[in-house]
Amino acid sequence: MKKLKQAALVLILLLPISLVSLAQTQTIFDGTKKINGAEIYCKVIGSGEPILVVHGGPGLAHDYLYEPFTELSKNFKLIFYDQRGCGRSSSFEKDETVTMETLVEDLESIRKEFNLADVYLAGQSWGATIALNYILKYPQNIKKLLLLEPAPGSSEFMPEIQKTILSRLSEQEKEKLTKLSQMPDIKTNPETFKKFMEIRTNPYFFDSSFTKKRDFNYFDSSRVQNFFASSVMFSPYMMNYNLYPRLKEINCPTLIIHGDYDIIPTEAVERMKKEIKNCELNVILDCGHFVHLEKPEVYFRLIKEFIAK
C-alpha cells in the first residue's frame, strides 16, 4: 500500500496551467459522447488534418493543454478529450476496474466517433504512455506519432523520478507537503488540494517564475476526487510495466520532445529513440516537463516542421 501511495504521487506528471490568452478558434464540437460505455467529454477545434491529443495524469484533464495548443488550430483540426474518470467525463462507477486496455479502446472509439483516418496522435506525459499502447494495437490508424514530454517507457525509472522530485524540494516544502497530504480533506477540498499541488509541482519547471502563474481553479471537489481515484486505479500499472521491448514494432515517423530539466531522465527518452525505427528526439535546453509553456515557440515550431516532413 505504501508503494502504491508513492506511485500515486509520482504519477502527478501533469498540472493544469493557464498562461496563454485564447485566440479566436473555430469550435466544431464541445460536449459529451457515449464512448465505450462511458460519458466522455470531447472538444474539437480548428480545421485541417486531424491531431488527436491525449492528456496526461492519470486523473487530470485536457484543460492544461487546450490554450497553448490553440496555436496549432490555425492549421489543424485538434480533437481533445478527458479520459474516463477525469475532468468533465463520467466518474468511475463503484467497484469499476479500468485498465490500460480500457483507455486504449476509449481512444479507438473516439477515433471512430469522429471518423478520423490517418490521424496524427499526440500524447503528453502519461498521455504518451496511452498513445504508445494504442499504436502498438492499432498501428494502421496513425500517420505520425508525437511523444511530448513522455513518461518513461518502463516503471524502472519511477524510483529515480521520485528521487529527482524530492531533491528539488526544500525541507520546508517537504514538511508542508507531508502536512497537506495528511489532512483529512485533501481528497475532497479543492483549496487543500491546490495548496498541495502548488508545492508538489515546483520541481517540474526549470524557470521558477512559471510556478507562480499556475491556475488550479477548475479543480472542483468532483475533479479532486477523480484525480485521486485515477491515480490509485493506475498505480499498479505504473509500478509494473515495460514498453521498451515492443517499441521496435512502431514503424510510423515519431517525434519526441523532452526538456533537459524534466523530472523524466533523458536516458528514458534516449532509449525510446533507440528502439523506435524512425524517431526524431529533440532535447530542449533549460526546460522542465512543460516545454510547451517554457519555450512554446520552439515547441510548436518543432511539431509543425515534423508534421510537414
Protein backbone atom coordinates (compact mmCIF):
# COMPACT_ATOMS: atom_id res chain seq x y z
CA MET A 1 0.00 0.00 0.00
CA LYS A 2 2.86 2.39 0.80
CA LYS A 3 4.38 1.73 -2.64
CA LEU A 4 1.03 2.45 -4.30
CA LYS A 5 0.75 5.77 -2.46
CA GLN A 6 4.27 6.70 -3.53
CA ALA A 7 3.43 5.75 -7.10
CA ALA A 8 0.32 7.91 -7.00
CA LEU A 9 2.49 10.88 -6.04
CA VAL A 10 4.98 10.15 -8.79
CA LEU A 11 2.12 9.99 -11.29
CA ILE A 12 1.39 13.70 -10.94
CA LEU A 13 3.17 14.17 -14.24
CA LEU A 14 0.94 17.00 -15.38
CA LEU A 15 -0.71 20.03 -13.94
CA PRO A 16 -3.44 22.30 -15.22
CA ILE A 17 -1.95 25.67 -16.12
CA SER A 18 -3.42 28.70 -17.82
CA LEU A 19 -0.79 31.11 -19.13
CA VAL A 20 -1.85 31.96 -22.66
CA SER A 21 -4.74 34.12 -23.82
CA LEU A 22 -7.08 32.25 -26.14
CA ALA A 23 -7.00 33.18 -29.78
CA GLN A 24 -10.23 33.13 -31.77
CA THR A 25 -10.79 29.48 -32.66
CA GLN A 26 -13.42 27.57 -34.57
CA THR A 27 -15.21 25.14 -32.25
CA ILE A 28 -16.63 22.14 -34.10
CA PHE A 29 -17.81 20.09 -31.12
CA ASP A 30 -17.97 20.74 -27.39
CA GLY A 31 -19.79 18.19 -25.25
CA THR A 32 -20.01 14.58 -24.13
CA LYS A 33 -20.41 11.44 -26.20
CA LYS A 34 -21.23 7.89 -25.18
CA ILE A 35 -17.87 6.19 -25.72
CA ASN A 36 -17.21 2.55 -24.90
CA GLY A 37 -19.87 2.58 -22.16
CA ALA A 38 -18.86 5.88 -20.54
CA GLU A 39 -19.75 9.55 -21.00
CA ILE A 40 -16.56 11.07 -22.43
CA TYR A 41 -16.13 14.82 -22.79
CA CYS A 42 -14.68 15.86 -26.16
CA LYS A 43 -13.78 19.19 -27.72
CA VAL A 44 -12.88 19.64 -31.38
CA ILE A 45 -11.46 22.90 -32.75
CA GLY A 46 -9.76 24.18 -35.87
CA SER A 47 -9.64 22.79 -39.39
CA GLY A 48 -7.19 20.77 -41.44
CA GLU A 49 -5.55 17.40 -40.88
CA PRO A 50 -6.59 15.88 -37.52
CA ILE A 51 -4.40 15.73 -34.42
CA LEU A 52 -5.80 13.56 -31.63
CA VAL A 53 -4.46 14.92 -28.33
CA VAL A 54 -4.09 12.68 -25.25
CA HIS A 55 -3.61 14.50 -21.95
CA GLY A 56 -1.51 13.37 -19.01
CA GLY A 57 -2.15 12.39 -15.42
CA PRO A 58 -3.50 9.96 -14.52
CA GLY A 59 -6.51 11.85 -13.20
CA LEU A 60 -6.22 15.22 -14.89
CA ALA A 61 -8.00 16.58 -17.97
CA HIS A 62 -7.29 18.23 -21.31
CA ASP A 63 -7.61 21.80 -19.96
CA TYR A 64 -3.91 22.47 -19.33
CA LEU A 65 -3.09 21.68 -22.97
CA TYR A 66 -6.04 23.47 -24.57
CA GLU A 67 -4.95 27.10 -24.51
CA PRO A 68 -1.32 26.59 -25.63
CA PHE A 69 -2.36 24.11 -28.31
CA THR A 70 -4.79 26.54 -29.95
CA GLU A 71 -1.65 27.70 -31.79
CA LEU A 72 -1.99 24.52 -33.87
CA SER A 73 -5.70 25.03 -34.58
CA LYS A 74 -4.79 27.57 -37.27
CA ASN A 75 -3.58 24.70 -39.46
CA PHE A 76 -5.00 21.53 -37.94
CA LYS A 77 -8.17 20.06 -36.51
CA LEU A 78 -7.50 19.27 -32.83
CA ILE A 79 -9.50 16.61 -31.01
CA PHE A 80 -9.20 16.90 -27.22
CA TYR A 81 -10.94 14.63 -24.71
CA ASP A 82 -10.99 13.94 -20.99
CA GLN A 83 -10.08 10.33 -20.22
CA ARG A 84 -12.77 8.34 -18.42
CA GLY A 85 -12.90 9.23 -14.76
CA CYS A 86 -11.28 12.61 -15.49
CA GLY A 87 -12.39 16.21 -15.92
CA ARG A 88 -15.86 16.51 -17.42
CA SER A 89 -16.09 12.83 -18.34
CA SER A 90 -18.10 10.49 -16.13
CA SER A 91 -16.54 9.34 -12.88
CA PHE A 92 -15.59 5.73 -12.28
CA GLU A 93 -18.50 3.52 -11.31
CA LYS A 94 -18.39 1.88 -7.88
CA ASP A 95 -16.11 -1.17 -7.98
CA GLU A 96 -15.28 -0.44 -11.63
CA THR A 97 -11.91 -1.68 -12.83
CA VAL A 98 -10.34 0.38 -15.60
CA THR A 99 -7.19 -0.90 -17.28
CA MET A 100 -4.78 0.44 -19.88
CA GLU A 101 -6.67 -1.69 -22.38
CA THR A 102 -9.84 0.24 -21.48
CA LEU A 103 -8.12 3.56 -22.16
CA VAL A 104 -6.81 2.26 -25.49
CA GLU A 105 -10.30 1.14 -26.53
CA ASP A 106 -11.72 4.51 -25.45
CA LEU A 107 -9.21 6.22 -27.73
CA GLU A 108 -10.10 3.93 -30.63
CA SER A 109 -13.81 4.59 -30.09
CA ILE A 110 -13.20 8.35 -30.15
CA ARG A 111 -11.28 7.98 -33.41
CA LYS A 112 -14.22 6.11 -34.93
CA GLU A 113 -16.79 8.52 -33.48
CA PHE A 114 -15.17 11.46 -35.26
CA ASN A 115 -14.39 9.47 -38.43
CA LEU A 116 -10.64 10.02 -38.16
CA ALA A 117 -8.27 8.24 -40.53
CA ASP A 118 -4.53 8.71 -40.94
CA VAL A 119 -4.53 10.75 -37.76
CA TYR A 120 -1.60 12.40 -36.01
CA LEU A 121 -1.55 11.07 -32.45
CA ALA A 122 -0.06 13.38 -29.80
CA GLY A 123 0.35 12.20 -26.21
CA GLN A 124 1.82 14.34 -23.42
CA SER A 125 3.45 12.67 -20.38
CA TRP A 126 1.08 9.88 -19.21
CA GLY A 127 -0.82 10.55 -22.44
CA ALA A 128 2.27 9.40 -24.34
CA THR A 129 2.08 6.07 -22.49
CA ILE A 130 -1.52 5.67 -23.62
CA ALA A 131 -0.52 6.68 -27.16
CA LEU A 132 2.24 4.06 -27.25
CA ASN A 133 -0.12 1.34 -26.08
CA TYR A 134 -2.63 2.47 -28.70
CA ILE A 135 -0.24 2.45 -31.65
CA LEU A 136 1.06 -0.99 -30.68
CA LYS A 137 -2.51 -2.30 -31.10
CA TYR A 138 -3.80 -0.06 -33.91
CA PRO A 139 -0.75 0.99 -35.95
CA GLN A 140 -2.76 1.22 -39.17
CA ASN A 141 -4.70 4.26 -37.93
CA ILE A 142 -1.76 6.56 -37.15
CA LYS A 143 0.05 8.70 -39.70
CA LYS A 144 2.65 10.11 -37.30
CA LEU A 145 3.24 9.79 -33.55
CA LEU A 146 4.13 12.70 -31.27
CA LEU A 147 5.50 11.81 -27.82
CA LEU A 148 5.53 15.11 -25.96
CA GLU A 149 7.49 15.18 -22.70
CA PRO A 150 6.66 11.47 -22.45
CA ALA A 151 6.57 9.41 -19.30
CA PRO A 152 9.29 6.74 -19.34
CA GLY A 153 8.81 3.53 -21.28
CA SER A 154 9.26 1.42 -18.17
CA SER A 155 8.46 1.52 -14.46
CA GLU A 156 12.17 1.01 -13.71
CA PHE A 157 12.62 4.80 -13.84
CA MET A 158 9.96 5.59 -11.22
CA PRO A 159 12.31 5.50 -8.19
CA GLU A 160 14.72 7.87 -9.97
CA ILE A 161 11.87 10.24 -10.83
CA GLN A 162 10.72 10.32 -7.22
CA LYS A 163 14.29 10.95 -6.08
CA THR A 164 14.64 13.86 -8.54
CA ILE A 165 11.38 15.42 -7.40
CA LEU A 166 12.37 15.24 -3.73
CA SER A 167 15.85 16.62 -4.43
CA ARG A 168 14.30 19.76 -5.94
CA LEU A 169 12.13 20.47 -2.90
CA SER A 170 13.37 22.34 0.15
CA GLU A 171 13.00 20.80 3.59
CA GLN A 172 10.31 23.36 4.36
CA GLU A 173 8.39 22.39 1.21
CA LYS A 174 8.68 18.70 2.08
CA GLU A 175 7.31 19.40 5.55
CA LYS A 176 4.37 21.35 4.13
CA LEU A 177 3.65 18.59 1.62
CA THR A 178 3.61 15.97 4.35
CA LYS A 179 1.18 18.01 6.44
CA LEU A 180 -1.11 18.72 3.49
CA SER A 181 -1.11 15.09 2.34
CA GLN A 182 -2.23 14.01 5.81
CA MET A 183 -5.11 16.48 6.02
CA PRO A 184 -8.46 14.64 6.08
CA ASP A 185 -9.94 16.82 3.34
CA ILE A 186 -7.06 16.50 0.84
CA LYS A 187 -9.23 14.31 -1.44
CA THR A 188 -12.39 16.42 -1.20
CA ASN A 189 -11.43 20.06 -0.63
CA PRO A 190 -10.19 21.90 -3.75
CA GLU A 191 -8.40 24.54 -1.66
CA THR A 192 -6.35 21.97 0.26
CA PHE A 193 -5.60 20.12 -2.97
CA LYS A 194 -4.47 23.33 -4.72
CA LYS A 195 -2.05 24.16 -1.90
CA PHE A 196 -0.63 20.64 -2.18
CA MET A 197 -0.26 20.85 -5.97
CA GLU A 198 1.33 24.31 -5.91
CA ILE A 199 4.26 22.91 -3.92
CA ARG A 200 4.29 19.42 -5.43
CA THR A 201 4.69 20.72 -8.99
CA ASN A 202 7.53 23.19 -8.40
CA PRO A 203 10.19 20.62 -9.45
CA TYR A 204 8.57 20.24 -12.87
CA PHE A 205 9.81 23.61 -14.14
CA PHE A 206 13.26 24.94 -14.99
CA ASP A 207 12.08 28.55 -14.74
CA SER A 208 10.60 29.05 -11.27
CA SER A 209 8.62 32.09 -12.42
CA PHE A 210 6.16 29.75 -14.15
CA THR A 211 5.22 28.18 -10.84
CA LYS A 212 3.62 31.47 -9.79
CA LYS A 213 1.31 31.62 -12.82
CA ARG A 214 -0.50 28.33 -12.45
CA ASP A 215 -4.25 28.10 -12.37
CA PHE A 216 -5.87 25.24 -10.46
CA ASN A 217 -9.26 26.95 -10.26
CA TYR A 218 -11.13 24.40 -12.35
CA PHE A 219 -10.37 21.66 -9.81
CA ASP A 220 -13.75 21.43 -8.08
CA SER A 221 -14.47 18.76 -5.47
CA SER A 222 -15.52 16.13 -8.03
CA ARG A 223 -12.35 16.62 -10.08
CA VAL A 224 -10.18 16.32 -6.98
CA GLN A 225 -11.85 13.01 -6.11
CA ASN A 226 -11.47 11.82 -9.71
CA PHE A 227 -7.79 12.75 -9.66
CA PHE A 228 -7.05 10.56 -6.65
CA ALA A 229 -9.30 7.75 -7.90
CA SER A 230 -7.40 7.64 -11.21
CA SER A 231 -4.01 7.82 -9.51
CA VAL A 232 -4.89 4.83 -7.35
CA MET A 233 -6.52 2.96 -10.26
CA PHE A 234 -3.39 3.11 -12.42
CA SER A 235 -0.69 2.87 -9.76
CA PRO A 236 -0.36 -0.92 -10.19
CA TYR A 237 0.20 -0.46 -13.93
CA MET A 238 2.80 2.27 -13.46
CA MET A 239 4.68 0.18 -10.91
CA ASN A 240 4.99 -2.78 -13.27
CA TYR A 241 5.17 -2.07 -17.00
CA ASN A 242 7.80 -2.15 -19.72
CA LEU A 243 7.08 -0.98 -23.27
CA TYR A 244 10.68 -0.81 -24.49
CA PRO A 245 10.86 -4.37 -25.91
CA ARG A 246 7.87 -3.65 -28.18
CA LEU A 247 8.83 -0.18 -29.41
CA LYS A 248 10.68 -1.71 -32.37
CA GLU A 249 7.24 -2.63 -33.72
CA ILE A 250 6.45 1.06 -34.34
CA ASN A 251 7.04 1.95 -37.98
CA CYS A 252 5.45 5.37 -38.40
CA PRO A 253 7.53 8.58 -38.10
CA THR A 254 7.79 9.56 -34.43
CA LEU A 255 8.72 12.82 -32.72
CA ILE A 256 9.91 13.07 -29.11
CA ILE A 257 10.19 16.44 -27.36
CA HIS A 258 11.92 16.43 -23.96
CA GLY A 259 13.20 19.15 -21.64
CA ASP A 260 16.73 18.72 -20.30
CA TYR A 261 15.44 19.62 -16.80
CA ASP A 262 12.47 17.23 -16.98
CA ILE A 263 11.88 15.01 -13.97
CA ILE A 264 11.89 12.18 -16.51
CA PRO A 265 15.53 11.11 -17.05
CA THR A 266 16.90 11.88 -20.52
CA GLU A 267 18.11 8.28 -20.59
CA ALA A 268 14.47 7.15 -20.68
CA VAL A 269 13.67 9.06 -23.89
CA GLU A 270 17.03 8.24 -25.48
CA ARG A 271 16.13 4.58 -25.10
CA MET A 272 12.78 5.28 -26.78
CA LYS A 273 14.57 6.86 -29.71
CA LYS A 274 16.92 3.89 -29.95
CA GLU A 275 14.07 1.36 -30.05
CA ILE A 276 11.70 3.21 -32.43
CA LYS A 277 12.92 2.84 -36.02
CA ASN A 278 12.03 6.23 -37.47
CA CYS A 279 12.29 8.51 -34.46
CA GLU A 280 13.43 12.10 -34.00
CA LEU A 281 14.42 13.23 -30.50
CA ASN A 282 14.65 16.91 -29.58
CA VAL A 283 16.05 17.73 -26.13
CA ILE A 284 15.25 21.37 -25.34
CA LEU A 285 17.67 23.17 -23.05
CA ASP A 286 16.52 24.97 -19.90
CA CYS A 287 13.09 23.34 -19.86
CA GLY A 288 11.32 21.02 -17.47
CA HIS A 289 8.29 18.81 -18.01
CA PHE A 290 6.28 21.50 -19.80
CA VAL A 291 8.26 22.66 -22.82
CA HIS A 292 5.01 23.91 -24.37
CA LEU A 293 4.89 26.53 -21.61
CA GLU A 294 8.54 27.36 -21.06
CA LYS A 295 9.51 27.52 -24.75
CA PRO A 296 6.28 27.46 -26.79
CA GLU A 297 7.81 28.99 -29.93
CA VAL A 298 10.39 26.20 -30.18
CA TYR A 299 7.86 23.54 -29.18
CA PHE A 300 5.20 24.31 -31.76
CA ARG A 301 7.75 25.03 -34.48
CA LEU A 302 9.17 21.53 -34.00
CA ILE A 303 5.70 19.99 -34.16
CA LYS A 304 4.77 21.88 -37.34
CA GLU A 305 8.07 21.03 -39.02
CA PHE A 306 7.76 17.36 -38.09
CA ILE A 307 4.23 17.08 -39.48
CA ALA A 308 5.23 18.93 -42.66
CA LYS A 309 8.04 16.46 -43.50
